[in-house]
Amino acid sequence: MNAYLAVETSCDETAAAVVADGRRVLSDVVLSQIEVHQQFGGVVPEVAARQHLETVNGVIEQALNESGLAPKELAGIAFTAGPGLIGTLLTGASAAKAYSWAFDLPLIAVDHLLAHVCANYIDSDLEPPFIALLVSGGHTQIIHFSSYSQGQIIGQTIDDASGEAYDKVARLLGLGYPGGPAIDQLAQSGNPKAFAFPEGSVAGYDFSFSGLKTSVLRTVEKLSAPLPQEDLAASFQEAVTKVLVKKTLAACKEFNAPRIVLAGGVAANKTLRRKFAELSPVPVYSPALSVCTDNAAMVAAAAHFCGKPAQLSEGVYSRQRIRR
Ligand code: KG4
Ligand code: ZN
């Protein structure tokens, strides 16, 4: 057995997990900070870093205890090196380094986006090659994976990420943070054809969601209260999912990929999953909801399938995501 203990602190979830052979979850602890940030309408980076600092050791200890493994049975300690908020990443990286030193285990630095894709290996038989649609709060990319760790980005957003568009539109509709799940829920009882929002015409496999967001804003400004929230949510969701599905299927065809993989928080979206299930000519994999939004099990899976030991001086990348 090859089991990794992983730590994830890229944004507002303090998470630790132990996963065996990249597929079998032995423990998976996620401590969300959402309640702390809700009062600000989005994640405040410094507050997030302080929260991680207070909770990360307890979360790691819990994940280790629940796994039933002794430290010497682990193959290594993995951590999210980036992209993410610089202060929160440093907290997780420091904790992981301390545990790797104390337990005398290799330290594996993991890319957060690759980890989201690797969430699909958990409890599944997935193997490369495949086309991945990565849709998170900070990124929207189409990636061609020819092997576990070789991914070529063939398209991405030129402005807002899809999750970011969800969160901004949710705020417009007075739904709070994070907006994706709330819009998804409302959209299920709305009319997706009530408003004709633009899907954004960008060439090739790239995306643009800022025009869509502005179009929702202009529409809301012209409406009087109470807002038809369900119809607005359903029409917005229709525009976002339509373009995501269309471009992913086109990429799958061009690259002759035998399967499609959905990854990142927006991959939890019901309409997106339904559309892929209806329209894709090849099998579509999506992570279990428990490992779809930020978690550490996916980081452990990435360490198993793609990891190589990190240098202790491994840097972290920064991503500013201030939502005020
Ligand atoms: O991957 P993730 O947990 O964190 C990042 O790495 O950014 O993604 C969070 C994003 C948020 O923007 C959230 O609103 C969105 O995923 N999200 C959803 C749904 N669940 C979470 N968007 C649409 N539909 C959902 N059901
Ligand atoms: Zn994420």
GROMACS .gro file of C-alpha atoms and ligand atoms in nm:
model
  351
    1MET     CA    1   0.000   0.000   0.000
    2ASN     CA    2   0.116   0.348  -0.091
    3ALA     CA    3  -0.065   0.600   0.136
    4TYR     CA    4  -0.013   0.975   0.149
    5LEU     CA    5  -0.120   1.219   0.417
    6ALA     CA    6  -0.215   1.547   0.245
    7VAL     CA    7  -0.282   1.903   0.362
    8GLU     CA    8  -0.489   2.158   0.167
    9THR     CA    9  -0.511   2.526   0.267
   10SER     CA   10  -0.525   2.714  -0.065
   11CYS     CA   11  -0.833   2.920   0.021
   12ASP     CA   12  -1.101   2.890   0.288
   13GLU     CA   13  -1.108   2.519   0.373
   14THR     CA   14  -0.859   2.368   0.620
   15ALA     CA   15  -0.834   2.008   0.504
   16ALA     CA   16  -0.626   1.696   0.566
   17ALA     CA   17  -0.674   1.342   0.438
   18VAL     CA   18  -0.506   1.004   0.401
   19VAL     CA   19  -0.557   0.817   0.072
   20ALA     CA   20  -0.424   0.471  -0.016
   21ASP     CA   21  -0.292   0.404  -0.367
   22GLY     CA   22  -0.446   0.730  -0.491
   23ARG     CA   23  -0.794   0.579  -0.497
   24ARG     CA   24  -0.906   0.463  -0.151
   25VAL     CA   25  -0.989   0.732   0.109
   26LEU     CA   26  -0.886   0.627   0.460
   27SER     CA   27  -0.976   0.964   0.615
   28ASP     CA   28  -1.097   1.298   0.480
   29VAL     CA   29  -1.134   1.599   0.712
   30VAL     CA   30  -1.258   1.934   0.577
   31LEU     CA   31  -1.308   2.228   0.810
   32SER     CA   32  -1.487   2.506   0.624
   33GLN     CA   33  -1.437   2.872   0.715
   34ILE     CA   34  -1.744   2.984   0.520
   35GLU     CA   35  -1.926   3.118   0.827
   36VAL     CA   36  -1.629   3.336   0.918
   37HIS     CA   37  -1.613   3.493   0.570
   38GLN     CA   38  -1.985   3.524   0.498
   39GLN     CA   39  -2.011   3.847   0.694
   40PHE     CA   40  -1.761   4.003   0.449
   41GLY     CA   41  -1.932   3.870   0.133
   42GLY     CA   42  -1.620   3.680   0.027
   43VAL     CA   43  -1.291   3.537   0.146
   44VAL     CA   44  -1.063   3.781   0.332
   45PRO     CA   45  -0.710   3.641   0.279
   46GLU     CA   46  -0.556   3.748   0.612
   47VAL     CA   47  -0.852   3.620   0.811
   48ALA     CA   48  -0.835   3.291   0.621
   49ALA     CA   49  -0.462   3.250   0.696
   50ARG     CA   50  -0.517   3.309   1.069
   51GLN     CA   51  -0.799   3.056   1.078
   52HIS     CA   52  -0.579   2.794   0.908
   53LEU     CA   53  -0.301   2.865   1.156
   54GLU     CA   54  -0.533   2.794   1.448
   55THR     CA   55  -0.687   2.476   1.310
   56VAL     CA   56  -0.440   2.307   1.074
   57ASN     CA   57  -0.257   2.093   1.331
   58GLY     CA   58  -0.582   1.960   1.481
   59VAL     CA   59  -0.717   1.879   1.135
   60ILE     CA   60  -0.398   1.691   1.042
   61GLU     CA   61  -0.401   1.494   1.370
   62GLN     CA   62  -0.766   1.403   1.316
   63ALA     CA   63  -0.699   1.281   0.959
   64LEU     CA   64  -0.405   1.072   1.076
   65ASN     CA   65  -0.601   0.921   1.369
   66GLU     CA   66  -0.906   0.841   1.158
   67SER     CA   67  -0.691   0.673   0.890
   68GLY     CA   68  -0.584   0.407   1.140
   69LEU     CA   69  -0.227   0.426   1.006
   70ALA     CA   70   0.090   0.496   1.199
   71PRO     CA   71   0.318   0.769   1.054
   72LYS     CA   72   0.576   0.505   0.953
   73GLU     CA   73   0.316   0.338   0.729
   74LEU     CA   74   0.284   0.654   0.515
   75ALA     CA   75   0.470   0.702   0.186
   76GLY     CA   76   0.492   1.079   0.235
   77ILE     CA   77   0.330   1.408   0.326
   78ALA     CA   78   0.172   1.611   0.046
   79PHE     CA   79   0.062   1.974   0.050
   80THR     CA   80  -0.098   2.224  -0.187
   81ALA     CA   81   0.181   2.448  -0.313
   82GLY     CA   82  -0.041   2.672  -0.529
   83PRO     CA   83  -0.219   2.839  -0.690
   84GLY     CA   84  -0.402   2.992  -0.396
   85LEU     CA   85  -0.383   3.273  -0.143
   86ILE     CA   86  -0.021   3.327  -0.045
   87GLY     CA   87  -0.077   3.347   0.332
   88THR     CA   88  -0.307   3.046   0.348
   89LEU     CA   89  -0.074   2.837   0.129
   90LEU     CA   90   0.221   2.918   0.355
   91THR     CA   91   0.031   2.795   0.660
   92GLY     CA   92  -0.038   2.453   0.507
   93ALA     CA   93   0.309   2.429   0.355
   94SER     CA   94   0.473   2.503   0.690
   95ALA     CA   95   0.260   2.245   0.871
   96ALA     CA   96   0.331   1.979   0.608
   97LYS     CA   97   0.704   2.053   0.621
   98ALA     CA   98   0.703   2.022   1.001
   99TYR     CA   99   0.525   1.684   0.989
  100SER     CA  100   0.751   1.556   0.712
  101TRP     CA  101   1.055   1.650   0.917
  102ALA     CA  102   0.917   1.510   1.243
  103PHE     CA  103   0.808   1.180   1.084
  104ASP     CA  104   1.110   1.163   0.851
  105LEU     CA  105   0.888   1.127   0.543
  106PRO     CA  106   0.925   1.269   0.190
  107LEU     CA  107   0.746   1.599   0.124
  108ILE     CA  108   0.542   1.630  -0.198
  109ALA     CA  109   0.436   1.971  -0.337
  110VAL     CA  110   0.111   1.944  -0.532
  111ASP     CA  111  -0.050   2.181  -0.781
  112HIS     CA  112  -0.404   2.263  -0.669
  113LEU     CA  113  -0.554   2.246  -1.019
  114LEU     CA  114  -0.392   1.911  -1.094
  115ALA     CA  115  -0.530   1.791  -0.759
  116HIS     CA  116  -0.885   1.886  -0.862
  117VAL     CA  117  -0.842   1.669  -1.173
  118CYS     CA  118  -0.699   1.384  -0.961
  119ALA     CA  119  -1.015   1.386  -0.744
  120ASN     CA  120  -1.154   1.178  -1.030
  121TYR     CA  121  -0.917   0.887  -0.954
  122ILE     CA  122  -1.077   0.841  -0.611
  123ASP     CA  123  -1.307   0.540  -0.599
  124SER     CA  124  -1.289   0.505  -0.978
  125ASP     CA  125  -1.108   0.319  -1.254
  126LEU     CA  126  -1.014   0.634  -1.448
  127GLU     CA  127  -0.686   0.636  -1.640
  128PRO     CA  128  -0.539   0.887  -1.888
  129PRO     CA  129  -0.566   0.994  -2.165
  130PHE     CA  130  -0.864   1.230  -2.131
  131ILE     CA  131  -0.987   1.584  -2.185
  132ALA     CA  132  -1.042   1.764  -1.852
  133LEU     CA  133  -1.273   2.058  -1.797
  134LEU     CA  134  -1.143   2.234  -1.488
  135VAL     CA  135  -1.397   2.479  -1.349
  136SER     CA  136  -1.319   2.632  -1.009
  137GLY     CA  137  -1.353   2.962  -0.827
  138GLY     CA  138  -1.029   3.094  -0.976
  139HIS     CA  139  -0.981   2.898  -1.301
  140THR     CA  140  -1.159   2.771  -1.609
  141GLN     CA  141  -0.948   2.554  -1.839
  142ILE     CA  142  -0.972   2.276  -2.092
  143ILE     CA  143  -0.669   2.048  -2.053
  144HIS     CA  144  -0.559   1.751  -2.260
  145PHE     CA  145  -0.401   1.489  -2.033
  146SER     CA  146  -0.188   1.238  -2.224
  147SER     CA  147  -0.057   1.081  -1.900
  148TYR     CA  148  -0.110   1.122  -1.525
  149SER     CA  149   0.113   1.427  -1.496
  150GLN     CA  150   0.134   1.557  -1.854
  151GLY     CA  151  -0.143   1.810  -1.915
  152GLN     CA  152  -0.156   2.057  -2.201
  153ILE     CA  153  -0.385   2.357  -2.150
  154ILE     CA  154  -0.570   2.405  -2.477
  155GLY     CA  155  -0.817   2.672  -2.368
  156GLN     CA  156  -0.892   2.897  -2.071
  157THR     CA  157  -1.088   3.199  -1.961
  158ILE     CA  158  -0.960   3.535  -2.074
  159ASP     CA  159  -1.131   3.713  -1.783
  160ASP     CA  160  -1.353   3.576  -1.503
  161ALA     CA  161  -1.347   3.211  -1.399
  162SER     CA  162  -1.681   3.030  -1.420
  163GLY     CA  163  -1.703   2.991  -1.040
  164GLU     CA  164  -1.622   3.359  -1.001
  165ALA     CA  165  -1.910   3.444  -1.240
  166TYR     CA  166  -2.140   3.228  -1.027
  167ASP     CA  167  -2.031   3.404  -0.709
  168LYS     CA  168  -2.069   3.753  -0.862
  169VAL     CA  169  -2.414   3.682  -1.007
  170ALA     CA  170  -2.521   3.526  -0.676
  171ARG     CA  171  -2.426   3.848  -0.501
  172LEU     CA  172  -2.635   4.046  -0.753
  173LEU     CA  173  -2.931   3.824  -0.670
  174GLY     CA  174  -2.870   3.867  -0.296
  175LEU     CA  175  -2.780   3.500  -0.244
  176GLY     CA  176  -2.460   3.542  -0.040
  177TYR     CA  177  -2.127   3.359  -0.064
  178PRO     CA  178  -2.044   3.111  -0.212
  179GLY     CA  179  -2.298   3.151  -0.485
  180GLY     CA  180  -2.263   2.840  -0.699
  181PRO     CA  181  -2.470   2.596  -0.494
  182ALA     CA  182  -2.748   2.854  -0.434
  183ILE     CA  183  -2.779   2.943  -0.805
  184ASP     CA  184  -2.768   2.576  -0.899
  185GLN     CA  185  -3.053   2.502  -0.657
  186LEU     CA  186  -3.272   2.795  -0.771
  187ALA     CA  187  -3.206   2.721  -1.138
  188GLN     CA  188  -3.362   2.376  -1.108
  189SER     CA  189  -3.708   2.538  -1.075
  190GLY     CA  190  -3.654   2.826  -1.320
  191ASN     CA  191  -3.698   2.868  -1.695
  192PRO     CA  192  -3.358   2.859  -1.873
  193LYS     CA  193  -3.509   3.040  -2.172
  194ALA     CA  194  -3.662   3.329  -1.972
  195PHE     CA  195  -3.367   3.559  -2.046
  196ALA     CA  196  -3.131   3.534  -2.344
  197PHE     CA  197  -2.789   3.594  -2.187
  198PRO     CA  198  -2.481   3.593  -2.413
  199GLU     CA  199  -2.252   3.292  -2.380
  200GLY     CA  200  -1.952   3.504  -2.486
  201SER     CA  201  -1.797   3.464  -2.830
  202VAL     CA  202  -1.426   3.393  -2.788
  203ALA     CA  203  -1.228   3.208  -3.051
  204GLY     CA  204  -1.107   2.849  -3.014
  205TYR     CA  205  -1.125   2.682  -2.675
  206ASP     CA  206  -1.105   3.001  -2.468
  207PHE     CA  207  -1.387   3.142  -2.257
  208SER     CA  208  -1.508   3.484  -2.146
  209PHE     CA  209  -1.761   3.526  -1.867
  210SER     CA  210  -1.735   3.897  -1.784
  211GLY     CA  211  -1.985   4.001  -2.058
  212LEU     CA  212  -2.235   3.749  -1.928
  213LYS     CA  213  -2.201   3.883  -1.576
  214THR     CA  214  -2.255   4.241  -1.701
  215SER     CA  215  -2.556   4.131  -1.903
  216VAL     CA  216  -2.714   3.980  -1.590
  217LEU     CA  217  -2.640   4.306  -1.405
  218ARG     CA  218  -2.807   4.522  -1.677
  219THR     CA  219  -3.111   4.292  -1.679
  220VAL     CA  220  -3.144   4.303  -1.299
  221GLU     CA  221  -3.120   4.685  -1.305
  222LYS     CA  222  -3.421   4.702  -1.539
  223LEU     CA  223  -3.636   4.465  -1.335
  224SER     CA  224  -3.845   4.569  -1.039
  225ALA     CA  225  -3.862   4.378  -0.711
  226PRO     CA  226  -3.927   4.101  -0.637
  227LEU     CA  227  -3.670   3.960  -0.881
  228PRO     CA  228  -3.759   3.643  -1.073
  229GLN     CA  229  -3.462   3.473  -0.906
  230GLU     CA  230  -3.532   3.124  -1.038
  231ASP     CA  231  -3.556   3.237  -1.401
  232LEU     CA  232  -3.248   3.460  -1.373
  233ALA     CA  233  -3.050   3.176  -1.215
  234ALA     CA  234  -3.170   2.921  -1.472
  235SER     CA  235  -3.095   3.149  -1.770
  236PHE     CA  236  -2.751   3.239  -1.636
  237GLN     CA  237  -2.674   2.874  -1.568
  238GLU     CA  238  -2.791   2.782  -1.917
  239ALA     CA  239  -2.547   3.030  -2.076
  240VAL     CA  240  -2.249   2.916  -1.864
  241THR     CA  241  -2.304   2.542  -1.901
  242LYS     CA  242  -2.384   2.562  -2.272
  243VAL     CA  243  -2.047   2.710  -2.365
  244LEU     CA  244  -1.854   2.486  -2.122
  245VAL     CA  245  -2.012   2.172  -2.269
  246LYS     CA  246  -1.985   2.286  -2.632
  247LYS     CA  247  -1.612   2.364  -2.617
  248THR     CA  248  -1.522   2.057  -2.411
  249LEU     CA  249  -1.700   1.826  -2.655
  250ALA     CA  250  -1.528   1.997  -2.948
  251ALA     CA  251  -1.188   1.951  -2.779
  252CYS     CA  252  -1.267   1.587  -2.706
  253LYS     CA  253  -1.344   1.532  -3.073
  254GLU     CA  254  -1.036   1.715  -3.203
  255PHE     CA  255  -0.801   1.529  -2.965
  256ASN     CA  256  -0.982   1.202  -3.016
  257ALA     CA  257  -1.002   1.160  -2.638
  258PRO     CA  258  -1.168   0.841  -2.513
  259ARG     CA  259  -1.314   1.008  -2.202
  260ILE     CA  260  -1.397   1.344  -2.044
  261VAL     CA  261  -1.319   1.444  -1.686
  262LEU     CA  262  -1.493   1.725  -1.495
  263ALA     CA  263  -1.307   1.892  -1.208
  264GLY     CA  264  -1.327   2.183  -0.961
  265GLY     CA  265  -1.611   2.327  -0.754
  266VAL     CA  266  -1.835   2.409  -1.051
  267ALA     CA  267  -1.817   2.043  -1.156
  268ALA     CA  268  -2.066   1.987  -0.870
  269ASN     CA  269  -2.323   2.170  -1.083
  270LYS     CA  270  -2.632   1.960  -1.157
  271THR     CA  271  -2.710   2.113  -1.498
  272LEU     CA  272  -2.349   2.080  -1.614
  273ARG     CA  273  -2.340   1.711  -1.517
  274ARG     CA  274  -2.678   1.647  -1.678
  275LYS     CA  275  -2.581   1.814  -2.007
  276PHE     CA  276  -2.258   1.615  -2.032
  277ALA     CA  277  -2.443   1.293  -1.955
  278GLU     CA  278  -2.694   1.370  -2.232
  279LEU     CA  279  -2.460   1.500  -2.499
  280SER     CA  280  -2.121   1.332  -2.464
  281PRO     CA  281  -2.039   1.046  -2.701
  282VAL     CA  282  -1.764   0.927  -2.462
  283PRO     CA  283  -1.780   0.836  -2.088
  284VAL     CA  284  -1.780   1.138  -1.854
  285TYR     CA  285  -1.616   1.120  -1.510
  286SER     CA  286  -1.692   1.365  -1.232
  287PRO     CA  287  -1.573   1.353  -0.870
  288ALA     CA  288  -1.799   1.247  -0.584
  289LEU     CA  289  -1.947   1.563  -0.433
  290SER     CA  290  -1.739   1.512  -0.117
  291VAL     CA  291  -1.416   1.560  -0.316
  292CYS     CA  292  -1.542   1.807  -0.578
  293THR     CA  293  -1.490   2.135  -0.390
  294ASP     CA  294  -1.165   2.196  -0.202
  295ASN     CA  295  -1.043   1.896  -0.001
  296ALA     CA  296  -0.716   1.718   0.080
  297ALA     CA  297  -0.804   1.371  -0.051
  298MET     CA  298  -0.751   1.498  -0.405
  299VAL     CA  299  -0.409   1.632  -0.303
  300ALA     CA  300  -0.312   1.288  -0.171
  301ALA     CA  301  -0.436   1.128  -0.495
  302ALA     CA  302  -0.224   1.375  -0.696
  303ALA     CA  303   0.081   1.293  -0.482
  304HIS     CA  304   0.035   0.924  -0.560
  305PHE     CA  305  -0.020   0.956  -0.935
  306CYS     CA  306   0.191   1.262  -1.026
  307GLY     CA  307   0.401   1.355  -0.724
  308LYS     CA  308   0.770   1.391  -0.687
  309PRO     CA  309   0.943   1.500  -0.365
  310ALA     CA  310   0.961   1.873  -0.312
  311GLN     CA  311   1.268   2.069  -0.212
  312LEU     CA  312   1.230   2.221   0.132
  313SER     CA  313   1.271   2.562  -0.027
  314GLU     CA  314   0.975   2.494  -0.261
  315GLY     CA  315   0.809   2.826  -0.340
  316VAL     CA  316   0.440   2.901  -0.339
  317TYR     CA  317   0.260   3.084  -0.615
  318SER     CA  318   0.020   3.363  -0.539
  319ARG     CA  319  -0.332   3.417  -0.657
  320GLN     CA  320  -0.522   3.717  -0.537
  321ARG     CA  321  -0.887   3.645  -0.488
  322ILE     CA  322  -1.032   3.932  -0.295
  323ARG     CA  323  -1.404   3.940  -0.346
  324ARG     CA  324  -1.512   4.268  -0.192
  325KG4     O1  325  -1.270   2.431  -0.665
  325KG4     P1  326  -1.331   2.516  -0.560
  325KG4     O2  327  -1.387   2.449  -0.437
  325KG4     O3  328  -1.231   2.624  -0.509
  325KG4     C1  329  -1.135   2.684  -0.593
  325KG4     O4  330  -1.030   2.621  -0.616
  325KG4     O5  331  -1.166   2.796  -0.639
  325KG4     O6  332  -1.444   2.600  -0.634
  325KG4     C2  333  -1.523   2.693  -0.565
  325KG4     C3  334  -1.622   2.749  -0.664
  325KG4     C4  335  -1.703   2.865  -0.609
  325KG4     O7  336  -1.699   2.970  -0.703
  325KG4     C5  337  -1.843   2.807  -0.596
  325KG4     O8  338  -1.945   2.904  -0.612
  325KG4     C6  339  -1.845   2.706  -0.709
  325KG4     O9  340  -1.716   2.648  -0.705
  325KG4     N1  341  -1.945   2.600  -0.692
  325KG4     C7  342  -2.048   2.579  -0.779
  325KG4     C8  343  -2.127   2.474  -0.726
  325KG4     N2  344  -2.068   2.432  -0.608
  325KG4     C9  345  -1.957   2.511  -0.590
  325KG4     N3  346  -2.081   2.642  -0.894
  325KG4    C10  347  -2.190   2.600  -0.959
  325KG4     N4  348  -2.271   2.502  -0.915
  325KG4    C11  349  -2.244   2.435  -0.800
  325KG4     N5  350  -2.325   2.337  -0.756
  326ZN      ZN  351  -1.011   2.444  -0.560
   0.00000   0.00000   0.00000
